[in-house]
């Protein structure tokens, strides 16, 4: 428990040191204003969402935005497809005499886009007709021959292949103006949080004597977590949680060899667990309320075992306690749940989650408890 307190103190220090990092995302509107907050980028890039403290979540279409990104650089820009086409979001790959972008078209298919010199629009390069597009746009370079199909094998329709083609063409046409290959930002954002709550656990014993009625005693948990997302709805979480697991069974009549007195048996399960789950989370919603689902594997380190079989005889005042070797040193299993995130102006994000843990405990002891299931209610704060 002391080590967990030290861990919590270290985690809170880290929260304070990194709290300002979550607002490094930016968005430049078509009017030239720079807005800062937290970005969420839908998979098909038809819109981009920005959460600002004090204003909530706003969704922007390509016609309303010039560019967006984070501290590592631009992630996407808004470009018209064709001289008079609609605007859509694309990611820069090469800046130069001819610039190269990539993104998903209106049908959701991945495409590459060329921006010819002295133009403000891009031209879509379709994989089936790529050579024809190159022949029209990439003119004036005698070392590149687009009349034969060998150009497609030399420069395949992949990010490395098309990037190599554009940099080669730009060097041919404008050797004094080298191309700038854009290092794509990973878009990774890390958040930190704390959580606490209550749990109710049920243990499945392998020995027949422990068949008494389950008494649903409550335990508690408190922990830290780190959440990493690439500005999409999907994120990954690693948690370190201290759980106090409590449960009891019985009392039941216990056979005492036909003695003149009666004996009852109550099984009390009390131990602690340091649980480390790795979870994948998918978040729904667009405004201030965001439901989510998460699931993943979990490891538990068990310690401070005070479990016991309690024998109470009718001829004795004090019960007779026998230590219950439950569980082993480690547990393995799965964790999953559902919850909601609440984002409010000028406040940390709050979470309320219902989760279930299905754990396989170490076996090999007499009177062992091979499995247990915990139902948890957690309240969390994300910084």
Coordinates of C-alpha atoms in Angstrom, one line a residue:
X1 CA 0.0 0.0 0.0
X2 CA 2.9 2.4 0.7
X3 CA 4.3 1.8 -2.7
X4 CA 0.9 2.7 -4.2
X5 CA 0.8 5.9 -2.3
X6 CA 4.2 6.9 -3.6
X7 CA 3.0 5.9 -7.1
X8 CA -0.1 8.1 -6.7
X9 CA 2.0 11.1 -5.6
X10 CA 4.4 10.7 -8.6
X11 CA 1.4 10.4 -10.9
X12 CA -0.2 13.6 -9.6
X13 CA 3.1 15.4 -10.1
X14 CA 3.1 14.2 -13.7
X15 CA -0.5 15.4 -14.2
X16 CA 0.5 18.9 -13.1
X17 CA 3.6 19.0 -15.3
X18 CA 1.7 17.8 -18.5
X19 CA -1.7 19.4 -18.0
X20 CA -0.9 22.1 -20.6
X21 CA 0.0 19.6 -23.3
X22 CA -3.5 18.6 -24.2
X23 CA -4.3 22.0 -25.7
X24 CA -1.5 22.1 -28.3
X25 CA -3.9 21.2 -31.2
X26 CA -4.8 24.1 -33.4
X27 CA -7.2 24.9 -36.3
X28 CA -7.0 27.8 -38.7
X29 CA -10.3 28.9 -40.0
X30 CA -11.0 30.1 -43.6
X31 CA -11.1 33.6 -42.1
X32 CA -7.6 33.3 -40.8
X33 CA -8.4 32.9 -37.1
X34 CA -6.3 30.3 -35.1
X35 CA -8.3 28.3 -32.7
X36 CA -6.7 26.1 -30.0
X37 CA -8.1 23.1 -28.2
X38 CA -8.4 19.3 -28.6
X39 CA -8.8 17.9 -32.1
X40 CA -10.8 14.8 -33.0
X41 CA -10.4 13.7 -36.6
X42 CA -13.1 11.3 -38.0
X43 CA -11.8 8.4 -40.1
X44 CA -13.1 9.6 -43.4
X45 CA -11.9 13.2 -42.9
X46 CA -15.2 14.8 -44.0
X47 CA -15.1 17.0 -41.0
X48 CA -12.8 17.8 -38.1
X49 CA -14.0 18.5 -34.5
X50 CA -12.4 20.9 -32.0
X51 CA -13.1 21.0 -28.3
X52 CA -12.3 24.3 -26.7
X53 CA -12.5 25.0 -23.0
X54 CA -15.4 27.3 -22.3
X55 CA -17.1 26.6 -25.7
X56 CA -17.5 22.9 -26.0
X57 CA -17.1 20.9 -29.2
X58 CA -17.5 22.5 -32.7
X59 CA -17.5 20.6 -36.0
X60 CA -15.9 22.2 -39.0
X61 CA -16.3 21.3 -42.7
X62 CA -13.5 21.6 -45.2
X63 CA -14.9 24.9 -46.6
X64 CA -14.6 26.5 -43.1
X65 CA -10.9 25.5 -42.5
X66 CA -7.5 26.3 -44.0
X67 CA -5.4 23.8 -41.9
X68 CA -5.2 22.0 -38.6
X69 CA -2.5 20.2 -36.6
X70 CA -0.6 20.0 -33.4
X71 CA 2.7 21.0 -31.9
X72 CA 4.5 18.6 -34.3
X73 CA 3.2 20.4 -37.4
X74 CA 0.2 20.4 -39.7
X75 CA -1.9 17.2 -40.0
X76 CA -4.3 18.3 -42.6
X77 CA -5.2 21.1 -45.0
X78 CA -8.3 22.0 -47.0
X79 CA -7.9 21.9 -50.8
X80 CA -10.4 22.1 -53.7
X81 CA -10.3 19.0 -55.9
X82 CA -10.1 20.4 -59.4
X83 CA -10.3 24.1 -60.4
X84 CA -14.0 24.4 -59.4
X85 CA -14.4 21.3 -57.2
X86 CA -15.5 20.9 -53.6
X87 CA -13.0 21.3 -50.9
X88 CA -11.8 18.3 -48.8
X89 CA -9.2 17.6 -46.1
X90 CA -5.9 16.1 -47.3
X91 CA -2.5 15.5 -45.6
X92 CA 0.7 17.0 -47.0
X93 CA 3.4 14.7 -48.1
X94 CA 5.7 16.8 -50.4
X95 CA 6.0 20.6 -50.8
X96 CA 7.7 21.8 -53.9
X97 CA 7.3 22.8 -57.6
X98 CA 4.6 20.2 -57.6
X99 CA 3.2 19.3 -54.2
X100 CA 1.8 15.9 -53.1
X101 CA -1.1 15.2 -50.7
X102 CA -2.9 12.1 -49.6
X103 CA -6.4 11.6 -48.1
X104 CA -9.7 9.7 -48.6
X105 CA -12.0 10.8 -51.3
X106 CA -15.8 11.3 -51.0
X107 CA -16.2 7.5 -51.3
X108 CA -13.8 6.8 -48.5
X109 CA -11.0 5.4 -50.7
X110 CA -7.4 6.4 -50.1
X111 CA -6.0 8.6 -52.9
X112 CA -3.0 10.7 -53.7
X113 CA -3.4 14.3 -55.0
X114 CA -1.1 16.5 -57.0
X115 CA -1.0 20.3 -56.8
X116 CA 0.5 21.7 -60.0
X117 CA 2.8 24.7 -59.9
X118 CA 1.0 28.1 -59.5
X119 CA -2.4 26.6 -58.7
X120 CA -4.5 26.5 -55.5
X121 CA -6.3 23.3 -56.2
X122 CA -5.3 19.6 -56.3
X123 CA -5.9 16.9 -58.9
X124 CA -6.9 13.4 -57.7
X125 CA -4.7 10.5 -58.9
X126 CA -6.7 7.4 -59.3
X127 CA -4.8 4.1 -59.1
X128 CA -6.3 2.7 -62.4
X129 CA -5.4 5.9 -64.4
X130 CA -2.4 7.2 -62.6
X131 CA -0.1 7.1 -65.6
X132 CA -2.6 9.3 -67.6
X133 CA -2.7 11.8 -64.8
X134 CA 1.1 11.9 -64.6
X135 CA 1.3 12.4 -68.4
X136 CA -0.9 15.5 -68.1
X137 CA 0.5 17.1 -65.0
X138 CA 4.2 16.1 -64.8
X139 CA 5.3 17.6 -68.1
X140 CA 8.7 18.9 -69.3
X141 CA 11.0 16.3 -67.7
X142 CA 12.8 14.2 -70.4
X143 CA 14.1 11.7 -67.9
X144 CA 10.6 10.6 -67.0
X145 CA 8.8 8.7 -69.7
X146 CA 5.1 8.1 -68.9
X147 CA 4.3 6.5 -72.2
X148 CA 5.3 3.0 -71.0
X149 CA 4.0 1.0 -68.1
X150 CA 7.5 0.5 -66.6
X151 CA 7.0 3.9 -64.9
X152 CA 4.3 2.2 -62.7
X153 CA 6.6 -0.5 -61.5
X154 CA 9.3 1.9 -60.8
X155 CA 7.0 4.3 -58.9
X156 CA 4.2 2.2 -57.5
X157 CA 0.9 3.7 -56.2
X158 CA 2.1 3.8 -52.6
X159 CA 3.3 6.6 -50.4
X160 CA 7.0 5.8 -50.9
X161 CA 6.5 5.3 -54.6
X162 CA 4.5 8.4 -55.4
X163 CA 6.7 10.5 -53.0
X164 CA 9.8 9.3 -54.9
X165 CA 8.2 10.2 -58.2
X166 CA 7.3 13.8 -57.2
X167 CA 10.7 14.5 -55.6
X168 CA 12.4 13.1 -58.8
X169 CA 10.2 15.3 -61.0
X170 CA 10.7 18.4 -59.0
X171 CA 14.5 17.9 -59.0
X172 CA 14.3 17.5 -62.8
X173 CA 12.2 20.7 -63.3
X174 CA 13.5 22.9 -60.5
X175 CA 16.9 21.7 -59.3
X176 CA 17.5 24.9 -57.5
X177 CA 14.3 24.5 -55.5
X178 CA 14.6 21.1 -53.7
X179 CA 11.4 19.4 -52.6
X180 CA 10.5 19.3 -48.9
X181 CA 9.3 15.9 -47.8
X182 CA 6.8 16.5 -45.0
X183 CA 7.3 14.4 -41.9
X184 CA 3.7 13.4 -41.0
X185 CA 2.9 14.2 -37.4
X186 CA 1.8 11.1 -35.6
X187 CA -1.2 13.0 -34.1
X188 CA -0.7 11.2 -30.8
X189 CA -2.1 12.9 -27.7
X190 CA -1.6 11.6 -24.2
X191 CA -3.9 12.4 -21.3
X192 CA -3.7 11.4 -17.6
X193 CA -6.3 10.6 -15.0
X194 CA -7.2 9.3 -11.6
X195 CA -10.2 7.2 -10.6
X196 CA -11.9 5.6 -7.6
X197 CA -14.9 3.5 -6.9
X198 CA -16.6 0.5 -5.4
X199 CA -16.6 -3.2 -6.3
X200 CA -18.6 -6.3 -5.6
X201 CA -16.9 -9.7 -6.2
X202 CA -18.0 -13.3 -6.5
X203 CA -15.4 -16.2 -6.1
X204 CA -15.9 -19.6 -7.6
X205 CA -14.4 -22.2 -5.2
X206 CA -13.2 -25.6 -6.3
X207 CA -14.1 -27.4 -3.0
X208 CA -17.7 -28.5 -2.2
X209 CA -17.8 -27.3 1.4
X210 CA -17.9 -23.7 0.3
X211 CA -21.4 -23.6 -1.0
X212 CA -22.9 -21.1 1.4
X213 CA -25.0 -18.2 0.3
X214 CA -22.9 -15.4 -1.1
X215 CA -22.9 -12.2 1.0
X216 CA -22.2 -9.3 -1.3
X217 CA -19.7 -7.4 0.7
X218 CA -18.3 -4.2 -1.0
X219 CA -14.7 -3.5 -1.7
X220 CA -13.1 -0.4 -3.2
X221 CA -10.5 0.6 -5.7
X222 CA -8.4 3.7 -6.5
X223 CA -5.9 4.2 -9.3
X224 CA -4.1 6.1 -12.1
X225 CA -4.3 5.8 -15.8
X226 CA -2.7 7.0 -19.0
X227 CA -4.8 7.4 -22.2
X228 CA -3.3 7.7 -25.6
X229 CA -5.2 8.6 -28.8
X230 CA -4.4 9.5 -32.4
X231 CA -7.2 12.1 -32.4
X232 CA -9.7 9.5 -33.5
X233 CA -12.5 7.8 -31.6
X234 CA -10.2 4.9 -30.7
X235 CA -7.7 5.2 -27.8
X236 CA -5.6 2.9 -25.6
X237 CA -5.4 3.0 -21.8
X238 CA -3.0 1.6 -19.3
X239 CA -4.2 1.6 -15.7
X240 CA -2.6 0.9 -12.3
X241 CA -5.3 0.3 -9.8
X242 CA -5.3 -0.8 -6.2
X243 CA -8.3 -3.0 -5.3
X244 CA -9.5 -4.2 -2.0
X245 CA -11.6 -7.3 -2.7
X246 CA -14.1 -8.4 -0.1
X247 CA -16.7 -11.2 -0.1
X248 CA -18.1 -13.8 2.3
X249 CA -20.1 -17.1 2.0
X250 CA -22.3 -18.8 4.5
X251 CA -22.8 -19.6 7.3
X252 CA -23.5 -23.3 6.5
X253 CA -23.7 -26.3 8.8
X254 CA -20.3 -28.0 9.1
X255 CA -20.0 -31.7 9.9
X256 CA -18.1 -32.0 13.2
X257 CA -18.1 -35.8 13.7
X258 CA -21.5 -36.2 15.4
X259 CA -20.4 -34.1 18.4
X260 CA -23.0 -32.9 20.9
X261 CA -22.6 -29.3 19.7
X262 CA -23.2 -27.8 16.2
X263 CA -20.7 -26.0 14.0
X264 CA -21.2 -23.5 11.3
X265 CA -18.7 -22.4 8.6
X266 CA -18.4 -19.0 7.1
X267 CA -15.8 -18.3 4.4
X268 CA -14.4 -14.7 4.4
X269 CA -12.4 -13.5 1.3
X270 CA -10.3 -10.4 2.0
X271 CA -7.2 -9.5 0.0
X272 CA -5.7 -6.7 -2.1
X273 CA -4.8 -6.7 -5.8
X274 CA -2.7 -4.3 -7.9
X275 CA -4.4 -4.6 -11.2
X276 CA -2.8 -3.5 -14.5
X277 CA -5.2 -3.7 -17.5
X278 CA -4.5 -2.7 -21.1
X279 CA -7.7 -1.4 -22.7
X280 CA -8.9 -0.3 -26.0
X281 CA -11.6 2.3 -25.9
X282 CA -14.1 3.5 -28.6
X283 CA -15.8 6.8 -27.9
X284 CA -19.1 7.9 -29.3
X285 CA -20.8 11.3 -29.3
X286 CA -19.9 14.8 -30.5
X287 CA -21.0 17.3 -27.9
X288 CA -20.3 17.4 -24.2
X289 CA -21.5 13.9 -23.4
X290 CA -19.5 11.0 -24.9
X291 CA -20.5 7.4 -24.3
X292 CA -17.7 4.8 -24.7
X293 CA -16.9 1.1 -24.6
X294 CA -13.6 -0.5 -23.6
X295 CA -12.1 -4.0 -23.2
X296 CA -8.8 -5.7 -22.9
X297 CA -6.5 -8.1 -21.0
X298 CA -5.7 -7.6 -17.3
X299 CA -3.0 -8.7 -14.9
X300 CA -3.4 -8.7 -11.1
X301 CA -0.7 -8.9 -8.5
X302 CA -2.3 -10.3 -5.3
X303 CA -1.1 -9.5 -1.8
X304 CA -2.2 -8.8 1.8
X305 CA -4.3 -11.9 2.0
X306 CA -6.5 -12.1 5.1
X307 CA -9.0 -14.6 3.8
X308 CA -10.1 -17.3 6.3
X309 CA -12.5 -20.1 7.0
X310 CA -14.4 -19.2 10.2
X311 CA -15.7 -22.1 12.3
X312 CA -18.2 -21.2 15.0
X313 CA -19.2 -24.0 17.4
X314 CA -22.2 -23.7 19.7
X315 CA -20.2 -24.5 22.7
X316 CA -17.6 -21.7 22.1
X317 CA -17.8 -18.0 22.4
X318 CA -14.9 -17.1 20.0
X319 CA -14.8 -18.6 16.5
X320 CA -11.9 -20.7 15.3
X321 CA -10.2 -19.1 12.2
X322 CA -8.2 -21.0 9.6
X323 CA -6.3 -19.1 6.9
X324 CA -7.6 -19.6 3.4
X325 CA -4.9 -19.7 0.8
X326 CA -6.8 -17.6 -1.7
X327 CA -5.7 -16.7 -4.2
X328 CA -2.2 -17.3 -5.6
X329 CA 0.4 -14.6 -6.2
X330 CA -1.1 -13.5 -9.6
X331 CA -4.3 -13.3 -11.5
X332 CA -4.9 -13.1 -15.3
X333 CA -8.1 -12.2 -17.1
X334 CA -10.2 -9.8 -19.1
X335 CA -11.7 -6.5 -18.3
X336 CA -14.5 -4.6 -20.1
X337 CA -17.1 -2.0 -19.5
X338 CA -19.1 1.0 -20.7
X339 CA -19.2 4.5 -19.5
X340 CA -19.7 8.2 -20.3
X341 CA -17.3 11.1 -20.5
X342 CA -18.6 14.6 -19.5
X343 CA -16.7 17.6 -20.9
X344 CA -17.5 20.9 -19.2
X345 CA -16.1 24.4 -19.8
X346 CA -12.9 25.1 -17.9
X347 CA -13.1 21.8 -16.0
X348 CA -11.3 18.5 -16.4
X349 CA -13.2 15.7 -18.2
X350 CA -15.2 13.5 -15.9
X351 CA -15.9 9.8 -16.5
X352 CA -18.4 7.4 -15.0
X353 CA -17.9 3.7 -15.8
X354 CA -19.4 0.3 -15.1
X355 CA -16.9 -2.5 -15.6
X356 CA -16.6 -6.2 -15.0
X357 CA -13.4 -8.1 -14.4
X358 CA -13.2 -11.9 -15.1
X359 CA -10.0 -13.1 -13.5
X360 CA -8.3 -16.6 -13.3
X361 CA -6.5 -16.9 -10.1
X362 CA -3.4 -19.1 -9.5
X363 CA -4.3 -22.7 -8.5
X364 CA -2.5 -25.5 -6.9
X365 CA -3.5 -24.8 -3.2
X366 CA -6.0 -26.8 -1.2
X367 CA -9.1 -24.7 -0.7
X368 CA -8.2 -22.5 -3.7
X369 CA -10.5 -20.1 -5.5
X370 CA -9.7 -20.6 -9.2
X371 CA -11.8 -17.7 -10.6
X372 CA -13.5 -14.6 -9.5
X373 CA -15.7 -11.9 -11.1
X374 CA -15.9 -8.3 -10.0
X375 CA -18.5 -5.7 -10.9
X376 CA -17.1 -2.2 -10.5
X377 CA -18.4 1.4 -10.5
X378 CA -15.6 4.0 -11.1
X379 CA -15.6 7.8 -11.1
X380 CA -12.6 9.3 -13.0
X381 CA -11.0 12.6 -13.8
X382 CA -9.0 13.2 -17.0
X383 CA -6.6 16.0 -17.1

